[in-house]
Short mmCIF file of C-alpha atoms and ligand atoms in Angstrom, two decimals:
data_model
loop_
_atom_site.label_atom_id
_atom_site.label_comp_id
_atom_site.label_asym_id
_atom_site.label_seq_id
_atom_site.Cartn_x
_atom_site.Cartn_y
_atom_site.Cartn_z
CA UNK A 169 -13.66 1.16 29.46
CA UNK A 170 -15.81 3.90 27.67
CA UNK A 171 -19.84 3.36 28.62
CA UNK A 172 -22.15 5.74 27.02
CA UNK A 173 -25.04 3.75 29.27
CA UNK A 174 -27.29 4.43 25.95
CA UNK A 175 -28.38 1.24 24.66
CA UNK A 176 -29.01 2.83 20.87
CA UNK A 177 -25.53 3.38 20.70
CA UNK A 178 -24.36 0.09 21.78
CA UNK A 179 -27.17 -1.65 19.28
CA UNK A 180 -26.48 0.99 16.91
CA UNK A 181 -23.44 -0.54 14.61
CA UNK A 182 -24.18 1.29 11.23
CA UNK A 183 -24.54 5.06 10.63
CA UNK A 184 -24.08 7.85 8.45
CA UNK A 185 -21.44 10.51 8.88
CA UNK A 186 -22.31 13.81 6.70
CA UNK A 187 -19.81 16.27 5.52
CA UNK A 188 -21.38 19.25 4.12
CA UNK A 189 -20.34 22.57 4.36
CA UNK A 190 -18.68 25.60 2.20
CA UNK A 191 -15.53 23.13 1.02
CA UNK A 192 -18.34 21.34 -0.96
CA UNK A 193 -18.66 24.45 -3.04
CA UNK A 194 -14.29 24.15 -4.08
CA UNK A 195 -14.82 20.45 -4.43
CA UNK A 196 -11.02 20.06 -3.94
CA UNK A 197 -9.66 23.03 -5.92
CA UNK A 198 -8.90 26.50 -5.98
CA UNK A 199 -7.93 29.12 -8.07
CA UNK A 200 -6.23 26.72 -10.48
CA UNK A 201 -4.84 25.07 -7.62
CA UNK A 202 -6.03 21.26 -6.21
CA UNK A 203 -5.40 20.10 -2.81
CA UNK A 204 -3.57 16.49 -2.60
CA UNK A 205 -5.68 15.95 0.92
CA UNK A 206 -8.91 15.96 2.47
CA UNK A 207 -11.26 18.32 0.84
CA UNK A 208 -12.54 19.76 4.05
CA UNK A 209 -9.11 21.41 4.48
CA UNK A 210 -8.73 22.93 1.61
CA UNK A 211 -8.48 26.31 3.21
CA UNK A 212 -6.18 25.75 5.86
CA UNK A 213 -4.08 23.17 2.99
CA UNK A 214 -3.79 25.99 0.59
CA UNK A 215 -3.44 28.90 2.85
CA UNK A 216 -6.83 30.55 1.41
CA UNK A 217 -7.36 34.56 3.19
CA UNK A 218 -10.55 33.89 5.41
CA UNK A 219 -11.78 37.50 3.18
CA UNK A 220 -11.66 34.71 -0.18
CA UNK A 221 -13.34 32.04 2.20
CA UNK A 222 -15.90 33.78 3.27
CA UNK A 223 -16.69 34.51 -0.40
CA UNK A 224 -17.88 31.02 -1.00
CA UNK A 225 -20.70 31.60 0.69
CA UNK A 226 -22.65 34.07 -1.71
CA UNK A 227 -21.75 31.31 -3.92
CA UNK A 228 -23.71 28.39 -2.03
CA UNK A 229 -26.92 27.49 -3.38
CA UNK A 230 -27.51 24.16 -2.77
CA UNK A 231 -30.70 24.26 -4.90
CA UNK A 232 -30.30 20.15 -4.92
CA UNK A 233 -30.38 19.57 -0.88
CA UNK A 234 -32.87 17.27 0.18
CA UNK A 235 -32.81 16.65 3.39
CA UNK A 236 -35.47 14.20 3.17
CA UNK A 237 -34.31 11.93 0.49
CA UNK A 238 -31.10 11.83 1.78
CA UNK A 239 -32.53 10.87 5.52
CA UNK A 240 -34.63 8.28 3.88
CA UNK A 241 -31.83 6.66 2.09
CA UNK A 242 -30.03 6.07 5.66
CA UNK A 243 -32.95 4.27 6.74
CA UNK A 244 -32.85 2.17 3.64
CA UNK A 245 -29.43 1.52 3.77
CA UNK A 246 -29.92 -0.13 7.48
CA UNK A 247 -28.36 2.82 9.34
CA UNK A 248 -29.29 3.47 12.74
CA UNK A 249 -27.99 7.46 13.23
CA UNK A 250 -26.79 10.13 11.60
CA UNK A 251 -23.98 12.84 12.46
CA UNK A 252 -24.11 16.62 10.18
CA UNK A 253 -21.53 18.62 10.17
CA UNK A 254 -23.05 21.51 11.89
CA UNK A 255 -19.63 23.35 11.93
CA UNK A 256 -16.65 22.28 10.74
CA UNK A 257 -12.70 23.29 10.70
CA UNK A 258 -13.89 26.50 8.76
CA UNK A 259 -16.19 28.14 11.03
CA UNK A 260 -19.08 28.38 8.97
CA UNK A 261 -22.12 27.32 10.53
CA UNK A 262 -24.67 25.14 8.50
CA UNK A 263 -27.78 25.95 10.73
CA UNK A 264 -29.16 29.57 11.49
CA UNK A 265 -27.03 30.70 14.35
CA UNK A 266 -27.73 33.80 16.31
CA UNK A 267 -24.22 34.65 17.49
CA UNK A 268 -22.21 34.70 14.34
CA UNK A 269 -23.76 36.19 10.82
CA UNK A 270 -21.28 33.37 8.96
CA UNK A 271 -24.02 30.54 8.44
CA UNK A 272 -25.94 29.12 5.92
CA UNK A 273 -29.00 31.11 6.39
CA UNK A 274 -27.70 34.53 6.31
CA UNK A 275 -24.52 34.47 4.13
CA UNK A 276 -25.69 32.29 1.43
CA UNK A 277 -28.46 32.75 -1.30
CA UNK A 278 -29.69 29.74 -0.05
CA UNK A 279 -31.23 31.16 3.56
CA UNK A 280 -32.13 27.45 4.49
CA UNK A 281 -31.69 26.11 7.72
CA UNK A 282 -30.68 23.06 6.70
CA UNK A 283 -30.17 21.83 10.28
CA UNK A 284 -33.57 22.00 10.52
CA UNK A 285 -34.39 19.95 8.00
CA UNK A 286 -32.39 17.42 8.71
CA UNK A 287 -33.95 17.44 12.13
CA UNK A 288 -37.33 17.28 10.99
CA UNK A 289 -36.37 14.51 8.11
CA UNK A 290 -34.89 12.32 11.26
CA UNK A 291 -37.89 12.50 13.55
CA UNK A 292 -40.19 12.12 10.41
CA UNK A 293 -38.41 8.97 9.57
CA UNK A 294 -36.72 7.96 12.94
CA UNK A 295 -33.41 8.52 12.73
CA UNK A 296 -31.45 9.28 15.25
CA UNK A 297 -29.71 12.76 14.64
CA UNK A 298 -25.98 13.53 16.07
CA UNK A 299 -23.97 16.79 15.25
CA UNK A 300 -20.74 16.98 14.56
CA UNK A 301 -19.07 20.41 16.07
CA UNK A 302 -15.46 21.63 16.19
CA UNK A 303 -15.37 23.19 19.52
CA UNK A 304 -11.09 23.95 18.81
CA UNK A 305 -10.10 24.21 15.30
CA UNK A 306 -12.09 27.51 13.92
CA UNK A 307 -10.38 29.26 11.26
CA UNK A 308 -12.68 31.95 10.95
CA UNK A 309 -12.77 33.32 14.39
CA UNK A 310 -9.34 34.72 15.34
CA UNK A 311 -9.73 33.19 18.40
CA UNK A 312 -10.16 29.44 17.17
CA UNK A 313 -7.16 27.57 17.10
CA UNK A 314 -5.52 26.41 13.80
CA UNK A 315 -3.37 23.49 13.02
CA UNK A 316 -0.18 23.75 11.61
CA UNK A 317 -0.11 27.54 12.57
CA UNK A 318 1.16 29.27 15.31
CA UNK A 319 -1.50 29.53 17.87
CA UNK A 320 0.38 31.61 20.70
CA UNK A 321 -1.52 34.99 20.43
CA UNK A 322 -5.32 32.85 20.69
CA UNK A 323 -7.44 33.80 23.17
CA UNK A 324 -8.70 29.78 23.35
CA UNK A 325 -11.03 30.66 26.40
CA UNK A 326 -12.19 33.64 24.39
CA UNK A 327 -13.52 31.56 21.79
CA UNK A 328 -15.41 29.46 23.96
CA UNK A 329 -17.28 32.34 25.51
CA UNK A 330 -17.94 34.07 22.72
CA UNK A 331 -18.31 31.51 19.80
CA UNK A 332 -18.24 28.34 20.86
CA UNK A 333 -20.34 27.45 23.92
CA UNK A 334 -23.08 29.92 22.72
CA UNK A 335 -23.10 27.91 19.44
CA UNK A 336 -23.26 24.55 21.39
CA UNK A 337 -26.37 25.61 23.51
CA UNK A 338 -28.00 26.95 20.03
CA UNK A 339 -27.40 23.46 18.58
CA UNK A 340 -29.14 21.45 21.52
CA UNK A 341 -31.98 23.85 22.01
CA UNK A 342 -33.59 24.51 18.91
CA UNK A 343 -33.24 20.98 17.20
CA UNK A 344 -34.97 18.47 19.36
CA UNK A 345 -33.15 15.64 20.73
CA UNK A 346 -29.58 15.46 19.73
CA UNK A 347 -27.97 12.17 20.00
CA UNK A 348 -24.72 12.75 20.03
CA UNK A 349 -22.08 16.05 19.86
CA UNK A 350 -19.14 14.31 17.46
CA UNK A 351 -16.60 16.77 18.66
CA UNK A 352 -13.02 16.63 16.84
CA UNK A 353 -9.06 17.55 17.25
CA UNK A 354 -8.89 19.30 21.05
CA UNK A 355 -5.70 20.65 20.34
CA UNK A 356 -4.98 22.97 23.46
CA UNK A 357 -7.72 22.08 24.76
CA UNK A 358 -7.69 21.60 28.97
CA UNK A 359 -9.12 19.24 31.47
CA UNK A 360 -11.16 22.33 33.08
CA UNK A 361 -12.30 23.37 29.46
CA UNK A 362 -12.94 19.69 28.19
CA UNK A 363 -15.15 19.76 31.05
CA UNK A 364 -17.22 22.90 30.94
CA UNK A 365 -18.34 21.82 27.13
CA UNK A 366 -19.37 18.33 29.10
CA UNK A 367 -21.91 20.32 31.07
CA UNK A 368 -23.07 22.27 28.69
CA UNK A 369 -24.04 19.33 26.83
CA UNK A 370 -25.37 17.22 29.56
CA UNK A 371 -27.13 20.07 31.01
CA UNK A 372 -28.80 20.74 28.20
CA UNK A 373 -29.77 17.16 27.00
CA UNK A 374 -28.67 14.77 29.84
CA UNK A 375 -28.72 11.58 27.31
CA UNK A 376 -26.64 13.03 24.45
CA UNK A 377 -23.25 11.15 24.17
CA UNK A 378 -20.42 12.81 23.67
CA UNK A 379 -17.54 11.64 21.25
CA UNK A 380 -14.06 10.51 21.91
CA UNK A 381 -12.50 13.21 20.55
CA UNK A 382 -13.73 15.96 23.10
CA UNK A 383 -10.24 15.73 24.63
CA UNK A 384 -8.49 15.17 28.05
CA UNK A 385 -10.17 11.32 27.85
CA UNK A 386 -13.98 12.44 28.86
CA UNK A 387 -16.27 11.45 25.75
CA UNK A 388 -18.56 8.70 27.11
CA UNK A 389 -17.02 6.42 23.99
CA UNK A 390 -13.55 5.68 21.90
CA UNK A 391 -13.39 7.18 18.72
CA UNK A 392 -11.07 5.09 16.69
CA UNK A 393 -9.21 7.34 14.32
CA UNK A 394 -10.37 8.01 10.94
CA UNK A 395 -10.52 5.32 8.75
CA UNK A 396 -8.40 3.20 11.80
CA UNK A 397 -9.47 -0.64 11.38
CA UNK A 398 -8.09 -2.38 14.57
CA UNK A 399 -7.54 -6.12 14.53
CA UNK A 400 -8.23 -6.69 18.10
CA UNK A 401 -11.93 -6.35 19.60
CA UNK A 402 -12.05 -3.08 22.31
CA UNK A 403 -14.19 -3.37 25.50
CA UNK A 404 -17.12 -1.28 25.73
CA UNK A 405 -18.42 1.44 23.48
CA UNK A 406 -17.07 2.84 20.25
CA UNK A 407 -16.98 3.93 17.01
CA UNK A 408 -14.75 4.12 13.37
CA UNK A 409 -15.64 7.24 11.39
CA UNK A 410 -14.95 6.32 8.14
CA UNK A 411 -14.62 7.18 4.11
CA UNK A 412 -15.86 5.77 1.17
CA UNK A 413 -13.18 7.32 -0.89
CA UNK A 414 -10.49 9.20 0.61
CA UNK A 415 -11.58 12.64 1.48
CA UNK A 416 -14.89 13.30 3.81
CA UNK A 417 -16.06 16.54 2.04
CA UNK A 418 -16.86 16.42 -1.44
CA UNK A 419 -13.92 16.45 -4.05
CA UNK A 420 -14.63 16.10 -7.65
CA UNK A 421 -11.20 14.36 -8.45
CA UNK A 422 -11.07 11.92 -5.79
CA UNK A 423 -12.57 8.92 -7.64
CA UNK A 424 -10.66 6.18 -5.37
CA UNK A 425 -13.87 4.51 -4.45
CA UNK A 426 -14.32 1.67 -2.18
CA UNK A 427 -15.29 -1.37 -3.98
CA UNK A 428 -18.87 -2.64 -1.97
CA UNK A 429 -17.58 -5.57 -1.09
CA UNK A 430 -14.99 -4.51 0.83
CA UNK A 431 -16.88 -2.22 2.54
CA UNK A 432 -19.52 -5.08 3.90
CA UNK A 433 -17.02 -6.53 5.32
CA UNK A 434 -15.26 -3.88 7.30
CA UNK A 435 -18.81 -3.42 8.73
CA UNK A 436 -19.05 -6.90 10.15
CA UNK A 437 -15.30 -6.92 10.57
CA UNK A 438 -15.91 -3.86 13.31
CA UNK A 439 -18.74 -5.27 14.68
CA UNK A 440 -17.88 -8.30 15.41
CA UNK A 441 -15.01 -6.31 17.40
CA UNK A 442 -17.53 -4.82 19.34
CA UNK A 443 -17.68 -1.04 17.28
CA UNK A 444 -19.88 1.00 15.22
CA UNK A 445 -19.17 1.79 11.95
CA UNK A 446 -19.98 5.67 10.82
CA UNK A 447 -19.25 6.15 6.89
CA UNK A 448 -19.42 9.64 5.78
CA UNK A 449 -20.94 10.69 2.34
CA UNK A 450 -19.51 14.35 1.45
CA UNK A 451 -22.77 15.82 -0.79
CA UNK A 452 -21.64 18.55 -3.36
CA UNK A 453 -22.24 22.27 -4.00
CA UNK A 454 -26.01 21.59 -4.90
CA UNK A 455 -26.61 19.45 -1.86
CA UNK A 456 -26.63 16.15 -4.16
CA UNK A 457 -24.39 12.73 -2.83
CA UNK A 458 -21.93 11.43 -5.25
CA UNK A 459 -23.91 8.77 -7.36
CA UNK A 460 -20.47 6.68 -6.58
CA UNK A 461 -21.78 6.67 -2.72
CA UNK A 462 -25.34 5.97 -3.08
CA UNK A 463 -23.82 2.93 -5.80
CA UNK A 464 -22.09 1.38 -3.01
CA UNK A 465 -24.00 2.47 -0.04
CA UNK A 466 -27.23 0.51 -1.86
CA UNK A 467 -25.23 -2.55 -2.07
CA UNK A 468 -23.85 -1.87 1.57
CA UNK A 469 -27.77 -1.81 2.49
CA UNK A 470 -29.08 -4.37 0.57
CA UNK A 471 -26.59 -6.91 2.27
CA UNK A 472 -27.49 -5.17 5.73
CA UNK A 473 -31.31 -5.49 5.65
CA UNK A 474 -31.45 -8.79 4.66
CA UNK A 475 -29.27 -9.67 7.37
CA UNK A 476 -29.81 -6.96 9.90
CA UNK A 477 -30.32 -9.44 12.84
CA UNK A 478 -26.53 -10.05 12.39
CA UNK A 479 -25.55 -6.87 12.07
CA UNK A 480 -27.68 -4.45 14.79
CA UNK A 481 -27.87 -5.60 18.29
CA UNK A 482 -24.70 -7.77 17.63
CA UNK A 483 -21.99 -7.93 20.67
CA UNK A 484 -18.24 -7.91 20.50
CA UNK A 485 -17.22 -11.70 19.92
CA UNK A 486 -13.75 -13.55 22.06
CA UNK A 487 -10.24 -11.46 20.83
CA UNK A 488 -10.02 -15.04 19.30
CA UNK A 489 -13.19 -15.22 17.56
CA UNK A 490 -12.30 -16.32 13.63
CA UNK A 491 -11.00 -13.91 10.99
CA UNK A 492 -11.29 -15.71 8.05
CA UNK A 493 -9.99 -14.77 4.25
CA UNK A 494 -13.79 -16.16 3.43
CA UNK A 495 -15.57 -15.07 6.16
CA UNK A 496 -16.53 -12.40 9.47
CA UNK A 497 -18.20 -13.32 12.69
CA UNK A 498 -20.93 -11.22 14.55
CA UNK A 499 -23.02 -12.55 16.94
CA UNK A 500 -25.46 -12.29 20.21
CA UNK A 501 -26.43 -14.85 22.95
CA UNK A 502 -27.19 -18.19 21.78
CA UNK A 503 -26.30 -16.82 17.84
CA UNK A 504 -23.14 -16.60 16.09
CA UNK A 505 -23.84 -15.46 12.61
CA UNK A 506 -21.33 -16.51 9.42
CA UNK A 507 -20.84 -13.68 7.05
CA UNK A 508 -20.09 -15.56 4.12
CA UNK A 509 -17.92 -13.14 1.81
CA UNK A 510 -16.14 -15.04 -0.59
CA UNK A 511 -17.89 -17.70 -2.64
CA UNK A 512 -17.53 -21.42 -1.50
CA UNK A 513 -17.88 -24.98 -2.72
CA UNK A 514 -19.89 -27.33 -1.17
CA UNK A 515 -19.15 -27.48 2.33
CA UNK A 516 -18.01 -25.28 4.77
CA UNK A 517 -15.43 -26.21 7.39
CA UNK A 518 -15.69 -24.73 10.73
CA UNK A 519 -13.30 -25.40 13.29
CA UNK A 520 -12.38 -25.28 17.07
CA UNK A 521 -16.23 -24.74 17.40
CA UNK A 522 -16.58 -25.00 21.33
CA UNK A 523 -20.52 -24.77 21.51
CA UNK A 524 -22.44 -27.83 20.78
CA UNK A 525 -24.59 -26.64 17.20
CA UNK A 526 -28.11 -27.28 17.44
CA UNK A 527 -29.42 -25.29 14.27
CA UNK A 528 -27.70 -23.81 10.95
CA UNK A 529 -30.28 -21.43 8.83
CA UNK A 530 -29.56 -19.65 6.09
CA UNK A 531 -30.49 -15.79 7.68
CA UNK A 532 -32.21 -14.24 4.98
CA UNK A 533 -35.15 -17.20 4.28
CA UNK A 534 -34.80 -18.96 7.82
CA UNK A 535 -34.07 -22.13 5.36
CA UNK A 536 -32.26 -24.51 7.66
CA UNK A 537 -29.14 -26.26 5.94
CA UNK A 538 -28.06 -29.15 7.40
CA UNK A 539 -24.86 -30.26 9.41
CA UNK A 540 -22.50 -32.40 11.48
CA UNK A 541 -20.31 -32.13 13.69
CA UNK A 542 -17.34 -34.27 13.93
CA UNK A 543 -14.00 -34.69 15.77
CA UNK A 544 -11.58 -33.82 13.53
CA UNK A 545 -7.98 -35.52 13.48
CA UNK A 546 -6.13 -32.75 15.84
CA UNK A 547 -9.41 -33.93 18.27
CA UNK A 548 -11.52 -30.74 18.07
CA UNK A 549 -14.88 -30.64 16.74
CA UNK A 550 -15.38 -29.72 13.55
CA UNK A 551 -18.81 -27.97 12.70
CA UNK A 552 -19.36 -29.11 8.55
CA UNK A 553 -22.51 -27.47 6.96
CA UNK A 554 -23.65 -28.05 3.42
CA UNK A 555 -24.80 -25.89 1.45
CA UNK A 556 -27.71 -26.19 -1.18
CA UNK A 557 -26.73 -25.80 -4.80
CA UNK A 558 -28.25 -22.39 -4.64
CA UNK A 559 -25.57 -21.06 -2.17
CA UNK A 560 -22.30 -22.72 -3.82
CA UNK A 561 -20.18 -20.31 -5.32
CA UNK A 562 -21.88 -17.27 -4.17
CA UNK A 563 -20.80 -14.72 -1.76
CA UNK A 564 -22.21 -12.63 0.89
CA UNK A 565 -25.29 -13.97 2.30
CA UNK A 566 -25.35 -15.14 6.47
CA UNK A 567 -25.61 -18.03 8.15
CA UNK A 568 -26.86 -18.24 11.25
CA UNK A 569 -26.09 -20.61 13.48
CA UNK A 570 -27.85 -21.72 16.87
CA UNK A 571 -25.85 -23.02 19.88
CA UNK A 572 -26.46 -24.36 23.32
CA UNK A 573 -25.17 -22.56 25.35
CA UNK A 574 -25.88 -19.04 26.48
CA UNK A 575 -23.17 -17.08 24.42
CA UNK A 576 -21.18 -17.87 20.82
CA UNK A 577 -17.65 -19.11 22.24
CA UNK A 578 -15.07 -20.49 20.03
CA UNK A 579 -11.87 -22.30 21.63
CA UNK A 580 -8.70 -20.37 20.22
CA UNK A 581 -7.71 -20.88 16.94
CA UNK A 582 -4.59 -23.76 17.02
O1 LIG B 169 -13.96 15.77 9.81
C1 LIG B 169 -13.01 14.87 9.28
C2 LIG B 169 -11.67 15.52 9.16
O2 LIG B 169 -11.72 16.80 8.53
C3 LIG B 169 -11.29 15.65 10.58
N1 LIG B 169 -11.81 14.44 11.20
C4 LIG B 169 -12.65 13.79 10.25
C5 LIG B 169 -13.83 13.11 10.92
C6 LIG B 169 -9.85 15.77 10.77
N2 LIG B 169 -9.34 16.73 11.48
N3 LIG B 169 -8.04 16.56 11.48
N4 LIG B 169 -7.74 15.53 10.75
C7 LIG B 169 -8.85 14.99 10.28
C8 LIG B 169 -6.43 15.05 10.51
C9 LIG B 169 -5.67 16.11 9.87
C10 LIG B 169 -4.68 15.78 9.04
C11 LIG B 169 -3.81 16.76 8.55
FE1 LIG B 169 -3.48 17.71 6.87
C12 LIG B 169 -2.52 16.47 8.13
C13 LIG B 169 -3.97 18.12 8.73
C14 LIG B 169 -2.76 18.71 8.40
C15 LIG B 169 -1.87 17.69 8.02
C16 LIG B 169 -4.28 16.71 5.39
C17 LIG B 169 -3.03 17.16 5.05
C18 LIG B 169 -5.07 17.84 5.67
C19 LIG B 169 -4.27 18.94 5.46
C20 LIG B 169 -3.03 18.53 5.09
#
């Protein structure tokens, strides 16, 4: 069982995953040519020279980018940390780094550290700031490994030395307190080099957590894999990096948004299994987010602030705990909270309830509805709450519900 021993992180259960980088500035297509995948990849998907990559750079101006606004937004939308892309896949760096000349502040006409920013937008508004790094895959430095390709004549140890670790110690010395290095796809990656990149980290800054994907099973938590749902709760600490759409860096054709709804309900549908939920936003070549994202993400925080006592700070309910067609369960000692997410009639019809009910509020006003519980004809109690005329036929609001005892239990579903 993965323990980061950071209690943000198991409290956390919302944040924002940011995938920015030189990609934004192809938005999915090159030369004539579109890629049917992730947008991120678009060099290594349509075999692009790293001479006509690097070229993208002179043309990235993100004249748009506020790192502010965009910070502020996460708070707004109930989000409790946020991981940048501080180098992806490509190589490029989006901070000023002082070991390779490929980064946003001397390449580009833009000359903003933009790392920066986001690292003074994040203590300005308290966020939480994580970086995301890709300490194996770099397609830039001949060195870095590359997937699909042959990777025999790398120099793997090479890279660390000389690219790398350097870049890692830049990253969690000159930007305050990181919360987390999101590391990604170890490929050859060993035990003994899995672990050096551990203490460089935790040297550095002994709290930062490291993610799943560091390799050789050492991040302090399970990174699900992206977009990966799972049905079943997992034991201790963890995380689903997820899309809105279907790519995680910016691609003008990809217009296969979420609907909100759905999205609400994953949230509660992974915390109530105990995870975190980190939804990426991919901003464009001028630094702006899709209008789609901020659309949904508003509704996404709207529905968490009213109800963010059932959403951060929640625990991972019973592998039996209900998974309703109408409805999620989160919950905490004492509170098991009813995500209501399909509209309902009068009453609602709850159960197999093992925990004797002693109060039903509606979350957002603390308006108490009432209730009874009754045996039903199986011989379980059944918890019935009514709901005011207000509530019928409406959907996603909470209900929270008070029990007796110490913890929400539910006997197994028949
Ligand atoms: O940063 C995001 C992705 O770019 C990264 N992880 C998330 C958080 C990621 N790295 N690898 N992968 C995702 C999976 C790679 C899938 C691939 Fe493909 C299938 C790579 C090659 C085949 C899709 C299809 C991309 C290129 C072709």
């Amino acid at each position: 069982m993965k323990d980061t021993k950071q209690k943000w992180f198991k409290e956390a259960k919302f944040g924002l995953f940011i995938h920015w980088g030189l990609y934004s500035v192809l938005a999915g297509e090159y030369n004539g040519r579109k890629t049917e995948h992730i947008a991120e990849w678009i060099m290594n998907d349509l075999d692009i020279p790293v001479d006509e990559y690097e070229k993208l750079a002179s043309q990235f101006n993100p004249v748009k980018f506020d790192a502010d606004s965009i910070v502020k937004k996460a708070k707004d939308w109930g989000m409790k940390y946020i991981v940048f892309t501080s180098k992806h896949h490509d190589g490029f760096a989006m901070y000023h780094s002082q070991c390779s000349k490929y980064n946003i502040v001397e390449a580009t006409p833009f000359k903003r550290d933009v790392l920066k920013e986001f690292q003074l937008a994040c203590e300005k508004h308290d966020m939480r700031l994580g970086l995301y790094y890709s300490q194996a895959q770099d397609w830039h430095d001949p060195d870095g490994f590359i997937a699909k390709k042959d990777n025999s004549g790398k120099n793997y140890q090479a890279y660390l030395d000389r690219k790398c670790v350097p870049q890692l110690r830049e990253i969690l010395t000159g930007y305050g307190d990181i919360a987390l290095i999101w590391f990604d796809t170890p490929m050859g990656t060993t035990l003994e080099q899995s672990k050096r990149l551990v203490s460089v980290v935790k040297e550095l800054q002994p709290d930062c957590i490291i993610s799943g994907r560091i390799g050789n099973g050492l991040g302090d938590y399970m990174t699900t894999g992206d977009n990966f749902i799972p049905s079943a709760p997992y034991e201790g600490d963890w995380e689903v990096p997820a899309t809105l759409n279907d790519t995680w860096g910016f691609n003008k054709d990809d217009h296969n948004w979420k609907n909100p709804d759905d999205v609400i309900r994953l949230l509660v549908k992974i915390n109530s299994r105990g995870g975190n939920y980190l939804l990426n936003i991919g901003p464009d070549s001028l630094g702006q987010v899709p209008p789609d994202s901020v659309r949904i993400l508003d509704k996404v925080g709207a529905y968490v602030r009213e109800n963010s006592e059932a959403v951060f700070g929640t625990r991972m309910l019973p592998p039996y705990a209900y998974d309703l067609e109408w409805a999620q369960f989160t919950g905490k000692p004492g509170k098991l909270y009813i995500h209501v997410l399909k509209p309902q009639k009068k009453e609602l019809y709850l159960p197999n309830i093992a925990n004797r009910v002693k109060k039903v509020t509606l979350l957002k006003t603390g308006g108490e509805l009432p209730f009874s519980m009754v045996a039903s004809c199986e011989g379980d109690s059944v918890v019935i709450i009514t709901l005011p005329d207000l509530l019928q036929q409406r959907q996603n609001y909470c209900l929270a519900i008070e029990t007796e005892e110490d913890s929400p239990l539910f006997e197994p579903l028949a």
